[in-house]
Every structure is written in structure tokens, then in C-alpha cells.
Amino acid sequence: GGGALVVGVALRPGNRNDMLRPYVEGPDEVLVNTWLKIDSANRVTVIVPHSEMGQGAQTVLAQMLADELDAKWDDVSFVEAPAQDEYANYALGYGYLFGGMQVPEILVGTLTGVTLQASKAMHMQITGGSMSIRTTGEFGMRVAGAAAREMLLEAASEAWNVPVDQLRTDQGQIFKSDGSIAAPYSEFAAAAGEKTPPYSPKLKEVSQYRLMGKNIPRRDLPAKVDGSAMFGIDVSVPGMKVATIKATPVVGARVDSFDSSSALKLAGVERVVALDDAVAVVADSYWNAKKGLEAVNIRWAEHENSGLSQASIFEQFESAIDAALASNEVEPEISVGDAPAALNQARDVLDVTYRVPYLAHACMEPMNATASVVGDSCEIWVGSQNPLGAKHAVAEALGIPAENIIIHNYLMGGGFGRRSFYDTIVQAAKISQQVGSPVKLVWSREEDMQHDFYRPAFSSRFQAQIDSKGQPVAWRNLFVNKGEPHEAPHIPYAIPNVWIGSVEKQMPIPTGPWRSVDHSQHAFFTESMIDELAHAAKQDPLQFRRTLLQDKPRHLAIIDRLEELSNWQQVLPEGHGRGIAIHECFGSIVGQVAEVSVRDGRLQVHRVACVADPGFAMSPDGYRAQMESGILYGMSAALSGNIEIQGGAVKQSNFHDYTSVRMAASPEINVEIFDSGAPTGGAGEPGTPPIAPAITNAIYAAVGVRVRELPVAKQGFNVA
């Protein structure tokens, strides 16, 4: 058997060794199943089906498996799962669909098989949605580690002729309880690999954790610090050319014609390639390709979207909302009590509309991909949030079999949802196909900024009423374009009459998932509106929320701790204010208090207090880092983030007019984790939604100006 083990969670019926072995088996290894290898030197390799874009999930996933396995952490490493259909991430699908259910043990294997087939059909190897730890970790890595441990114990029991209940494991070793016999896992790897893994192995209780919940250094950080880490943009392959591209400025338009004669006379320029909506220049370096592209005279075809503007987009959104309210025909997704009737009978109704603009992802590493197409085969080098999906997208675009495509996935310099799309990868493959050599396509920052899949712009209208005692009695919210997740506009507050619905008014601007998806918009809307009601009732905004959350113990615990952490009751100087926001998403509840000052129109965010309840933080340092990251990302968007459409094109082009928070303007951030024992929640997404309303609510507390449209800079504040 070679003294090595690869194990995972088996599908019913039968195991999948023969299908998986060619992709992950190395010398001195025997494939048993999916997620785990143990070699003859007792080294453990975890096969992780998630990408690394700065979040550190690969280390934590290996940590979870190793803990259940009782492995020695110093002997544990990990590799990223290959972009093959058989490595579609069924654990993510299982956790998403069945994670909150009590599934009978007899059905676990069958449901695992169902989700595997669905994941393969969907080419699902996605990293995003704060799903890595709470789905793959809980339902893939932990189960695989525990299953392997049971199989190794069974193999040792048979080899030693000792009952399993007289054996124990520790630090990658198996011991007889009296200590008379001991051996490393590797001694039993081959025998264990012949067994069918249990679908529902016994998992550890929290009190038994040795690695989970501990701060273990991330394995990806040393290479990032010393510069040896390889990102997609760092790739270099023999015979490689470099290309850059310019796509049509107006959404939906195409190339009419172009003159490349001047470009082809420039040093290093080798080829000009036309795609339907773009022109690319291929050269011996990025700089020469860029200079060549500037010399190409491109004529773009006229398109009806050239009349589209940001103002007209919001006008159409709000006309659709007004028409829907007038017709009274919208079916609500939430209807408690009778909010419309209560509002019709009310004397004073707070009726306001909130807006947020389109936002770019603004990853620090611009979009890039390297491709080599030879005949009906293709090799891709890229940093992708879904390498398996990328493989199939290239296959479809080139008309070649997916099995003829190899994806090499690299580190990403930011993703935030942007690298779940395949446009750059497909472009690189098409250019290589035309040129006949390997091509690294690198987008300029301007191309990256102006051809994103943006966070959608939104309008959201609220009508609400408070009674004579200062309590809200009716809440109606109608917004444009229902997105994901479906619960994003829902509120946790105990209001007797609630109506929430949406109306469709789609625009041709390309949109896609942006950090926290629709939660980033709706948290700003709902937490601003609840703050308006608190001030209308002349009540403290924190206490107002506390009163409305009496049946939400997790929320209340955050409110209580946040009050102390933020020094909420401490009197601030004139022109200073604190704002609070709390939001639940992706299994975590996050509350934040921002402290700001406004002096001579200049806004400064001084401090942010954050209390987060993830149920259980598998890596407290990692979770805290994600809260800090989410706060700064959301703060950049709240203060100055604005993609503006003019003449059907994006106005902004680089960081001079699409700014991010710099180090000098970064506030003091204090994060406290509250482990409530609820099911494990996400980390990458939930820190972003509360920060925008926390800041704008603080502005109101400081100077009495209510910000109902982001970014804050658009309201006349100096945020530089």
C-alpha cells in the first residue's frame, strides 16, 4: 500500500478512488477518498477546495481537519484542490442546503451523493459568501478528519488484535490505553484506506478542541511578507507574450472598426487582436502593449445605452417604486400585521428614500490571466474564486472539451466577488488562440475600474410611524431589484406591522456579488431608518434598539457589550458624534459604533468599536482581521465609493477618482468576539454592512445632518 492515506467523506454507494487518484496521488501515497493524505513519514496533507485571496481560510480549514484527526500540527500542510469535476465542493452545497437541519444518519450518505452531483453540474468550487469555514469546514473538513481517525483506529485494532475502545489517538499517534503499544498513523494508512469512511463520524465537543478556536499562524503569510508568494499577475511561462486590452466604454456596444497601423510600427508590438467588444495589443512587455494600445485608433459602434446617466437611473428606480406603491399590487415578501392600513390611519408618517451608487471591487491586483491554447487543448494560469467554473467557461467559449483544459490557480490580490467571473480568463484564451502562443493578459487599472461587475445601485423607500409612546408601530419598505441573499432587507426589530417588498427595474449596467452582497445596501437602509425613528421618538438610538430586540438574546448581548466597548454614555465634544448599527448576515451578528467629528466640513472617523458573534470563532485572530478588513472596505465605500454612469459609460478610472481609505485616515478599530455557541458563522462578509450606517448615524449625532444617499462625500463633506 505504500504507507500513505488520502481520505474524505465517501459518496453512497461505493468510493471514488479510481476517479480521484490521478489528480492528487503522489509517490508513497494511496488514495482512499477526498480531503486528506498521510504519507509514510506521517506527514498530513489536507486538500482544500477553496482559493486564497487574503482571507486565510486555507489554513483554518486544515486546522479544523487536523483537530478532528488528532494530528500533530507541525506535520500538517495543505494543497488547493485541483479544478476537476470530481473535486467539485459538495461539502459547501451540503452545508448550504442541510447545515441547519437535523438529518437522520441513514440519509447523510445519500444527501452527500446528491450534493456532489449537483455541485459537479454547477461546476462549484467557489470561494465567497463567507461559506468556507461554516460549510466546507464544518461539513467537509471536520467530518473527513473525524472519519479518518475512526478508520485508522479500526485498522490498528485489527493489526494489534486489540478492541478499538482500548485505543486512543494523540498528535498523529495511536496508543493502547495502557501505553504498552504506540505507532504513527502512517503505519496503518494503507489498511485504513481500504475501508469505507463513515458518513457521520463522532465529532469533538468544544471542550475537546486542541486546534479549533486557537490562534495558529497562517501558512500563506511568510511568503507574502518575503515576496516569494506567487499571484496570478506574477506568472511567467516559456514563450509568453504580454497583452493588454481596451473594451467599449459604453455598456453593450461593439467594435465598429479600428486602425492598427501606427501601433504595429512601435517597438515590441507584435499583434493587434479584435474581439467583439474589445481590442487587444500583444507585445513583448506590458509597457509596450500599453503604448501600442494607445496608438490604435478604435471606432466604437453607436449604442442606445449612450444616453444612460446616473440621474436617469435613479429617476427610473424611484418612478418604479412610486408606481408600485400607487398600484398597491406588489406582493410583499414579509407581511406582519397590516402596515399599509396602519400607515393610512396615521397622522405623521416618516416617508424617506435612500440611495446607494454602483461600486467597483477595486482589487489591488488588477484583473489578469495567462493562457496557452494549442489545438483543442488549453492551459490557464490565474487567480480565480472558482477555478472549476473558469475551466468550463473557457471550454464553452473556445468550443473545446473541458477535460482538455488545465487550470493552475494562484493567490489573488483581492477578490470580493470580482474574481468569481471569467471574462478576463476567456479573453486571454481567445487571444492566445488567435496568436498561437502563450499570452498573459493584464488589464490596466482604468480597464479594471471601468469594466467591472459592479455592486448594484439601489433606491429604497421607507414609510414608518411611531406612536405617542415613542414606539414604532408600522414599517413599510419598498425597494428596487430583489437580489441575494433573500433575507438582506429583513429587520430583527419587534415592530407590530411590517411590510417589505420589491419591484423590478433592471438596468444594463453589469452587476455582480460585492463583499456582503445585498447586505451592504440594505444594512445602510434599515439601520439608518431605525436610527431616524429613534431620533424622531427623542430616544437614545442604542436604547431604542435594545427595547426592540428583547426577544433576540444574541443581538442584545452584542448591544450590551457594544455600549461598554464604545464608551457610549461618555459625553463627546461639540461636533463629535457616535452612531450605532447592528446587522445579521452569513450566520454572524455584528454590531458597530463609529465615533466621528465634523469640523469646517471635514469628516474624520476616529474610532470604530465592533462586537461580533460568529457562534464560534475557529481562528479568533483570523476572524478579528476579517472584521477589520470588512470595516475598512465598507468605510471606503461609504465615504467616497461612487461609480457614476455618464453617457452610458463609467466616469471613474483610477484611484484618484475612486478613492480608498489610506492608512493615515484609518480609524482606531477595536474588535471583540462574542462566542454564543450558535452554529458557526461567516467572517469575510459580515464586517462590512454595519459600518456605513454607523458612520452616517454618527454624522447625524454630531451635526444633525441625515445622510440618505451614499457616498458621504457627495453630500458636501470633505472625507480626504
Coordinates of C-alpha atoms in Angstrom, one line a residue, residues 176-607:
K176 CA -3.0 1.3 23.5
S177 CA -4.7 2.8 26.6
D178 CA -2.2 1.2 29.0
G179 CA 0.6 2.8 27.0
S180 CA 2.2 -0.6 26.1
I181 CA 1.9 -0.1 22.3
A182 CA 2.2 3.0 20.2
A183 CA 2.7 3.7 16.4
P184 CA 2.3 6.6 14.0
Y185 CA -0.8 6.9 11.8
S186 CA 1.3 6.2 8.7
E187 CA 1.7 2.5 9.9
F188 CA -2.0 2.0 9.3
A189 CA -2.6 4.3 6.4
A190 CA -2.8 1.6 3.7
A191 CA -5.2 -0.6 5.7
A192 CA -7.3 2.3 6.7
G193 CA -7.5 3.4 3.1
E194 CA -9.3 0.1 2.2
K195 CA -12.2 1.0 4.5
T196 CA -15.4 2.9 3.7
P197 CA -15.3 6.1 5.6
P198 CA -18.2 6.6 8.0
Y199 CA -20.7 9.3 6.8
S200 CA -21.4 10.5 10.4
P201 CA -18.3 10.1 12.5
K202 CA -18.4 11.3 16.0
L203 CA -17.1 14.9 16.1
K204 CA -15.4 16.6 19.0
E205 CA -17.2 18.7 21.6
V206 CA -15.9 22.2 22.1
S207 CA -14.2 21.2 25.3
Q208 CA -12.1 18.7 23.4
Y209 CA -10.7 21.1 20.8
R210 CA -7.0 21.4 20.6
L211 CA -6.6 23.5 17.5
M212 CA -10.0 24.9 16.7
G213 CA -10.6 28.2 18.4
K214 CA -6.8 28.8 18.7
N215 CA -4.7 31.5 17.0
I216 CA -2.5 29.5 14.7
P217 CA -0.2 31.4 12.3
R218 CA -1.4 31.4 8.7
R219 CA 0.7 29.3 6.4
D220 CA 0.3 31.8 3.5
L221 CA 1.8 34.8 5.3
P222 CA 5.6 34.2 5.3
A223 CA 5.7 34.1 1.5
K224 CA 3.6 37.2 1.2
V225 CA 6.0 39.0 3.6
D226 CA 9.2 38.0 1.9
G227 CA 7.9 38.5 -1.6
S228 CA 8.1 34.9 -2.8
A229 CA 4.3 34.4 -2.9
M230 CA 3.0 33.8 -6.5
F231 CA -0.1 35.7 -7.6
G232 CA -1.7 35.4 -11.0
I233 CA 0.0 38.5 -12.2
D234 CA 3.4 37.1 -11.4
V235 CA 3.1 34.1 -13.8
S236 CA 5.7 33.7 -16.5
V237 CA 5.8 30.7 -18.9
P238 CA 8.2 29.9 -21.8
G239 CA 7.4 31.8 -25.0
M240 CA 4.9 34.0 -23.3
K241 CA 3.7 37.3 -24.8
V242 CA 2.0 40.1 -22.9
A243 CA -1.3 41.7 -23.9
T244 CA -3.5 44.5 -22.6
I245 CA -7.0 45.3 -23.8
K246 CA -9.5 48.1 -24.2
A247 CA -13.2 47.3 -24.2
T248 CA -16.0 49.5 -25.4
P249 CA -16.7 52.4 -23.0
V250 CA -20.5 52.3 -23.5
V251 CA -22.1 49.3 -21.9
G252 CA -23.3 46.8 -24.6
A253 CA -21.6 48.5 -27.6
R254 CA -19.3 46.7 -30.0
V255 CA -16.2 47.5 -32.1
D256 CA -17.1 49.1 -35.4
S257 CA -13.6 49.4 -36.9
F258 CA -10.0 50.1 -35.9
D259 CA -6.7 51.2 -37.4
S260 CA -3.7 49.4 -36.0
S261 CA -1.1 50.6 -38.5
S262 CA 0.6 53.1 -36.1
A263 CA 0.6 50.6 -33.2
L264 CA 2.3 47.9 -35.3
K265 CA 5.2 50.3 -36.0
L266 CA 6.1 50.6 -32.3
A267 CA 8.9 48.7 -30.7
G268 CA 7.8 45.4 -29.2
V269 CA 4.3 45.4 -30.6
E270 CA 3.6 42.1 -32.4
R271 CA -0.1 41.8 -33.0
V272 CA -3.4 43.6 -32.7
V273 CA -6.4 41.3 -31.9
A274 CA -10.0 42.2 -32.2
L275 CA -12.7 40.7 -30.0
D276 CA -16.4 41.5 -30.4
D277 CA -16.4 44.3 -27.8
A278 CA -12.7 45.0 -27.3
V279 CA -9.3 45.4 -29.0
A280 CA -6.1 43.9 -27.5
V281 CA -2.5 44.6 -28.3
V282 CA 0.1 41.8 -27.9
A283 CA 3.7 42.7 -27.3
D284 CA 6.9 41.6 -25.6
S285 CA 6.1 43.5 -22.4
Y286 CA 3.2 45.1 -20.7
W287 CA 4.5 48.6 -21.2
N288 CA 5.0 48.1 -25.0
A289 CA 1.5 46.6 -25.2
K290 CA 0.1 49.6 -23.3
K291 CA 1.8 52.1 -25.6
G292 CA 0.6 50.1 -28.6
L293 CA -2.9 50.1 -27.4
E294 CA -2.8 53.9 -27.0
A295 CA -1.8 54.1 -30.7
V296 CA -4.7 52.0 -32.0
N297 CA -7.5 54.2 -33.5
I298 CA -10.7 52.5 -32.4
R299 CA -14.2 53.4 -33.7
W300 CA -17.0 52.1 -31.4
A301 CA -20.4 51.4 -32.8
E302 CA -23.3 53.5 -31.7
H303 CA -25.5 52.1 -29.0
E304 CA -28.7 53.0 -27.3
N305 CA -27.1 52.9 -23.9
S306 CA -25.1 56.0 -24.7
G307 CA -28.0 58.1 -23.3
L308 CA -27.9 56.4 -19.9
S309 CA -26.9 58.6 -16.9
Q310 CA -26.7 58.1 -13.1
A311 CA -29.5 60.6 -12.6
S312 CA -31.8 58.9 -15.1
I313 CA -31.1 55.5 -13.4
F314 CA -32.3 56.8 -10.1
E315 CA -35.2 58.5 -11.7
Q316 CA -36.3 55.2 -13.2
F317 CA -35.8 53.4 -9.9
E318 CA -37.9 55.8 -8.0
S319 CA -40.6 56.1 -10.6
A320 CA -41.0 52.3 -10.5
I321 CA -41.3 52.5 -6.7
D322 CA -43.9 55.2 -6.8
A323 CA -45.9 53.4 -9.4
A324 CA -45.8 50.2 -7.4
L325 CA -47.0 51.9 -4.3
A326 CA -49.8 53.6 -6.2
S327 CA -51.0 50.4 -7.7
N328 CA -50.9 48.5 -4.4
E329 CA -50.3 45.3 -6.4
V330 CA -46.8 44.3 -5.1
E331 CA -46.8 41.0 -3.3
P332 CA -44.7 41.5 -0.1
E333 CA -42.0 39.0 0.9
I334 CA -42.6 40.0 4.5
S335 CA -46.0 40.9 5.9
V336 CA -46.7 41.0 9.6
G337 CA -49.8 42.7 10.9
D338 CA -51.1 45.3 8.4
A339 CA -48.6 48.0 7.8
P340 CA -50.4 49.7 4.9
A341 CA -53.6 50.1 7.0
A342 CA -51.7 51.4 10.0
L343 CA -49.9 54.0 7.8
N344 CA -53.1 55.1 6.1
Q345 CA -54.6 55.8 9.5
A346 CA -51.5 57.6 10.9
R347 CA -51.2 61.4 11.1
D348 CA -47.5 61.6 10.9
V349 CA -45.6 59.2 8.6
L350 CA -41.9 59.4 8.1
D351 CA -41.6 58.9 4.4
V352 CA -38.0 58.9 3.1
T353 CA -35.9 57.4 0.2
Y354 CA -32.4 56.1 0.5
R355 CA -29.9 55.6 -2.4
V356 CA -26.6 53.9 -2.9
P357 CA -24.5 54.0 -6.1
Y358 CA -22.8 51.4 -8.2
L359 CA -19.5 50.3 -6.6
A360 CA -16.3 48.8 -8.1
H361 CA -14.4 45.9 -6.4
A362 CA -11.1 47.8 -6.8
C363 CA -8.9 44.8 -6.1
M364 CA -5.3 45.8 -5.6
E365 CA -4.2 43.2 -8.2
P366 CA -5.8 44.2 -11.5
M367 CA -7.5 41.6 -13.5
N368 CA -5.2 39.2 -15.3
A369 CA -4.9 35.7 -16.7
T370 CA -2.3 33.7 -18.7
A371 CA -3.5 31.3 -21.3
S372 CA -1.8 28.9 -23.8
V373 CA -4.1 27.4 -26.4
V374 CA -2.7 24.6 -28.6
G375 CA -5.1 22.9 -30.9
D376 CA -8.0 21.6 -28.8
S377 CA -6.2 21.9 -25.5
C378 CA -5.7 24.9 -23.2
E379 CA -3.7 25.7 -20.1
I380 CA -4.6 28.6 -17.8
W381 CA -2.7 30.3 -15.1
V382 CA -4.9 32.6 -13.0
G383 CA -6.1 33.6 -9.6
S384 CA -9.8 32.7 -9.6
Q385 CA -12.5 32.4 -6.9
N386 CA -14.0 29.4 -8.9
P387 CA -11.3 27.6 -10.9
L388 CA -13.6 24.8 -11.8
G389 CA -16.2 27.2 -13.1
A390 CA -13.4 29.0 -15.1
K391 CA -12.4 25.7 -16.7
H392 CA -15.9 25.2 -18.0
A393 CA -16.4 28.8 -19.1
V394 CA -13.2 28.6 -21.2
A395 CA -14.3 25.2 -22.7
E396 CA -17.6 26.8 -23.8
A397 CA -16.0 29.9 -25.2
L398 CA -13.4 28.0 -27.2
G399 CA -15.6 25.1 -28.2
I400 CA -13.1 22.5 -26.8
P401 CA -13.7 19.7 -24.3
A402 CA -13.4 20.7 -20.6
E403 CA -11.2 17.7 -19.9
N404 CA -8.6 19.2 -22.3
I405 CA -8.3 22.3 -20.1
I406 CA -5.9 22.6 -17.2
I407 CA -6.3 25.4 -14.6
H408 CA -3.4 26.4 -12.4
N409 CA -4.9 28.6 -9.6
Y410 CA -2.8 31.1 -7.8
L411 CA -3.1 33.6 -4.9
M412 CA -5.3 36.6 -5.5
G413 CA -4.6 40.2 -4.6
G414 CA -8.2 40.7 -3.6
G415 CA -11.4 39.2 -4.9
F416 CA -14.5 40.4 -3.1
G417 CA -16.7 38.7 -5.7
R418 CA -14.9 40.1 -8.8
R419 CA -12.8 37.1 -9.4
S420 CA -15.8 34.8 -9.5
F421 CA -16.3 36.0 -13.1
Y422 CA -14.4 34.6 -16.0
D423 CA -14.3 37.5 -18.5
T424 CA -10.6 38.1 -18.3
I425 CA -9.8 34.4 -18.4
V426 CA -11.9 33.9 -21.6
Q427 CA -10.3 36.9 -23.2
A428 CA -6.8 35.6 -22.5
A429 CA -7.7 32.2 -24.0
K430 CA -9.3 33.8 -27.1
I431 CA -6.2 36.0 -27.7
S432 CA -3.8 33.1 -27.3
Q433 CA -5.9 31.0 -29.7
Q434 CA -5.5 33.8 -32.3
V435 CA -1.9 34.5 -31.6
G436 CA -0.7 30.9 -31.4
S437 CA 1.5 31.3 -28.3
P438 CA 1.0 31.7 -24.6
V439 CA -0.3 35.1 -23.7
K440 CA -0.5 36.9 -20.3
L441 CA -3.4 39.4 -20.4
V442 CA -3.1 42.2 -17.9
W443 CA -5.9 44.8 -17.6
S444 CA -4.9 48.4 -16.9
R445 CA -6.3 49.9 -13.7
E446 CA -8.6 52.0 -15.9
E447 CA -9.9 49.0 -17.7
D448 CA -10.4 47.3 -14.4
M449 CA -12.3 50.2 -12.9
Q450 CA -14.5 50.8 -16.0
H451 CA -15.4 47.2 -16.9
D452 CA -16.3 45.7 -13.6
F453 CA -19.3 43.7 -12.5
Y454 CA -20.4 46.4 -10.1
R455 CA -22.3 46.3 -6.8
P456 CA -25.8 47.3 -7.9
A457 CA -27.1 50.8 -7.4
F458 CA -30.3 50.8 -5.3
S459 CA -33.2 53.1 -4.3
S460 CA -35.2 52.1 -1.2
R461 CA -38.2 53.9 0.1
F462 CA -39.5 53.7 3.7
Q463 CA -42.7 54.7 5.3
A464 CA -42.8 54.3 9.1
Q465 CA -44.7 55.6 12.1
I466 CA -44.1 55.9 15.8
D467 CA -46.9 56.1 18.4
S468 CA -47.4 58.6 21.3
K469 CA -45.1 56.5 23.5
G470 CA -42.3 56.7 21.0
Q471 CA -42.6 53.1 19.8
P472 CA -42.6 52.2 16.1
V473 CA -45.9 50.7 15.1
A474 CA -45.6 50.4 11.3
W475 CA -42.7 49.8 8.8
R476 CA -43.1 49.6 5.1
N477 CA -40.1 49.2 2.8
L478 CA -40.3 49.0 -1.0
F479 CA -37.0 48.8 -2.9
V480 CA -35.8 48.1 -6.5
N481 CA -34.4 44.8 -7.7
K482 CA -34.5 41.9 -5.3
G483 CA -31.1 40.3 -5.0
E484 CA -29.2 37.9 -2.8
P485 CA -29.4 36.8 -0.1
H486 CA -33.2 37.0 0.2
E487 CA -33.1 38.0 3.8
A488 CA -30.9 41.0 3.4
P489 CA -33.7 43.6 3.8
H490 CA -35.3 41.8 6.8
I491 CA -35.2 43.5 10.2
P492 CA -34.8 41.9 13.6
Y493 CA -36.8 44.6 15.4
A494 CA -40.2 43.9 17.1
I495 CA -42.5 46.1 15.2
P496 CA -46.2 45.0 15.1
N497 CA -46.8 46.0 11.5
V498 CA -44.1 45.2 8.9
W499 CA -44.4 45.1 5.1
I500 CA -41.3 44.5 2.9
G501 CA -41.3 44.2 -0.8
S502 CA -39.5 44.9 -4.1
V503 CA -40.2 46.0 -7.6
E504 CA -38.0 45.1 -10.6
K505 CA -36.4 47.8 -12.7
Q506 CA -33.2 46.3 -14.2
M507 CA -30.5 48.4 -15.9
P508 CA -28.0 47.3 -18.5
I509 CA -25.0 48.0 -16.2
P510 CA -23.2 44.7 -15.5
T511 CA -23.5 43.9 -11.8
G512 CA -22.4 41.0 -9.6
P513 CA -21.6 40.0 -6.0
W514 CA -19.7 42.6 -4.0
R515 CA -18.5 42.0 -0.4
S516 CA -21.6 41.0 1.6
V517 CA -23.7 41.2 -1.5
D518 CA -27.1 42.9 -0.9
H519 CA -26.5 43.1 2.8
S520 CA -24.2 46.1 2.3
Q521 CA -27.0 48.1 0.7
H522 CA -29.9 47.0 3.0
A523 CA -28.0 47.4 6.2
F524 CA -27.4 51.0 5.3
F525 CA -31.0 51.5 4.5
T526 CA -32.6 49.7 7.5
E527 CA -30.1 50.8 10.2
S528 CA -30.3 54.4 9.0
M529 CA -34.1 54.2 9.1
I530 CA -34.3 52.7 12.6
D531 CA -32.0 55.5 13.7
E532 CA -34.3 58.1 12.2
L533 CA -37.2 56.6 14.2
A534 CA -35.1 56.7 17.4
H535 CA -34.4 60.4 16.9
A536 CA -38.0 61.1 15.9
A537 CA -39.0 59.4 19.2
K538 CA -36.4 61.5 21.0
Q539 CA -34.8 58.4 22.3
D540 CA -31.2 57.2 22.6
P541 CA -30.5 55.1 19.5
L542 CA -28.8 52.3 21.4
Q543 CA -31.5 52.1 24.0
F544 CA -34.2 52.3 21.2
R545 CA -32.7 49.2 19.6
R546 CA -32.4 47.4 22.9
T547 CA -36.1 47.9 23.5
L548 CA -37.0 46.4 20.1
L549 CA -34.7 43.4 20.5
Q550 CA -36.0 41.9 23.7
D551 CA -36.7 38.6 22.0
K552 CA -33.3 38.5 20.4
P553 CA -30.7 37.4 23.0
R554 CA -27.7 37.3 20.7
H555 CA -28.5 40.8 19.5
L556 CA -29.0 42.0 23.0
A557 CA -25.7 40.6 24.1
I558 CA -23.9 42.5 21.4
I559 CA -25.8 45.7 22.2
D560 CA -24.8 45.4 25.9
R561 CA -21.2 44.8 25.2
L562 CA -21.0 47.4 22.5
E563 CA -22.3 50.0 24.9
E564 CA -19.4 49.4 27.1
L565 CA -16.7 48.9 24.5
S566 CA -17.6 52.1 22.7
N567 CA -18.0 54.3 25.8
W568 CA -21.4 55.1 24.5
Q569 CA -22.5 57.0 27.6
Q570 CA -19.4 59.2 27.6
V571 CA -20.2 62.9 26.6
L572 CA -18.3 64.0 23.5
P573 CA -17.1 67.4 22.5
E574 CA -19.2 69.6 20.2
G575 CA -19.0 68.4 16.6
H576 CA -18.4 64.8 17.6
G577 CA -20.9 62.0 17.5
R578 CA -21.4 58.3 17.8
G579 CA -23.5 56.2 15.6
I580 CA -24.6 52.6 16.1
A581 CA -25.6 49.8 13.7
I582 CA -26.2 46.1 14.1
H583 CA -26.8 43.6 11.3
E584 CA -27.1 39.8 11.0
C585 CA -25.8 38.0 7.9
F586 CA -24.0 34.9 6.8
G587 CA -24.6 33.3 10.3
S588 CA -22.8 36.1 12.2
I589 CA -24.3 39.1 14.0
V590 CA -22.1 42.2 14.0
G591 CA -22.6 45.5 15.9
Q592 CA -20.5 48.6 15.3
V593 CA -20.3 52.0 16.8
A594 CA -18.4 54.7 14.9
E595 CA -17.2 57.9 16.5
V596 CA -16.7 60.8 14.1
S597 CA -16.1 64.5 14.1
V598 CA -17.1 67.2 11.7
R599 CA -15.1 70.4 11.7
D600 CA -15.3 73.0 9.0
G601 CA -16.9 70.4 6.7
R602 CA -14.1 67.9 7.2
L603 CA -15.3 64.5 8.4
Q604 CA -13.0 62.3 10.4
V605 CA -13.7 58.8 11.6
H606 CA -11.8 58.4 14.9
R607 CA -12.8 55.1 16.3

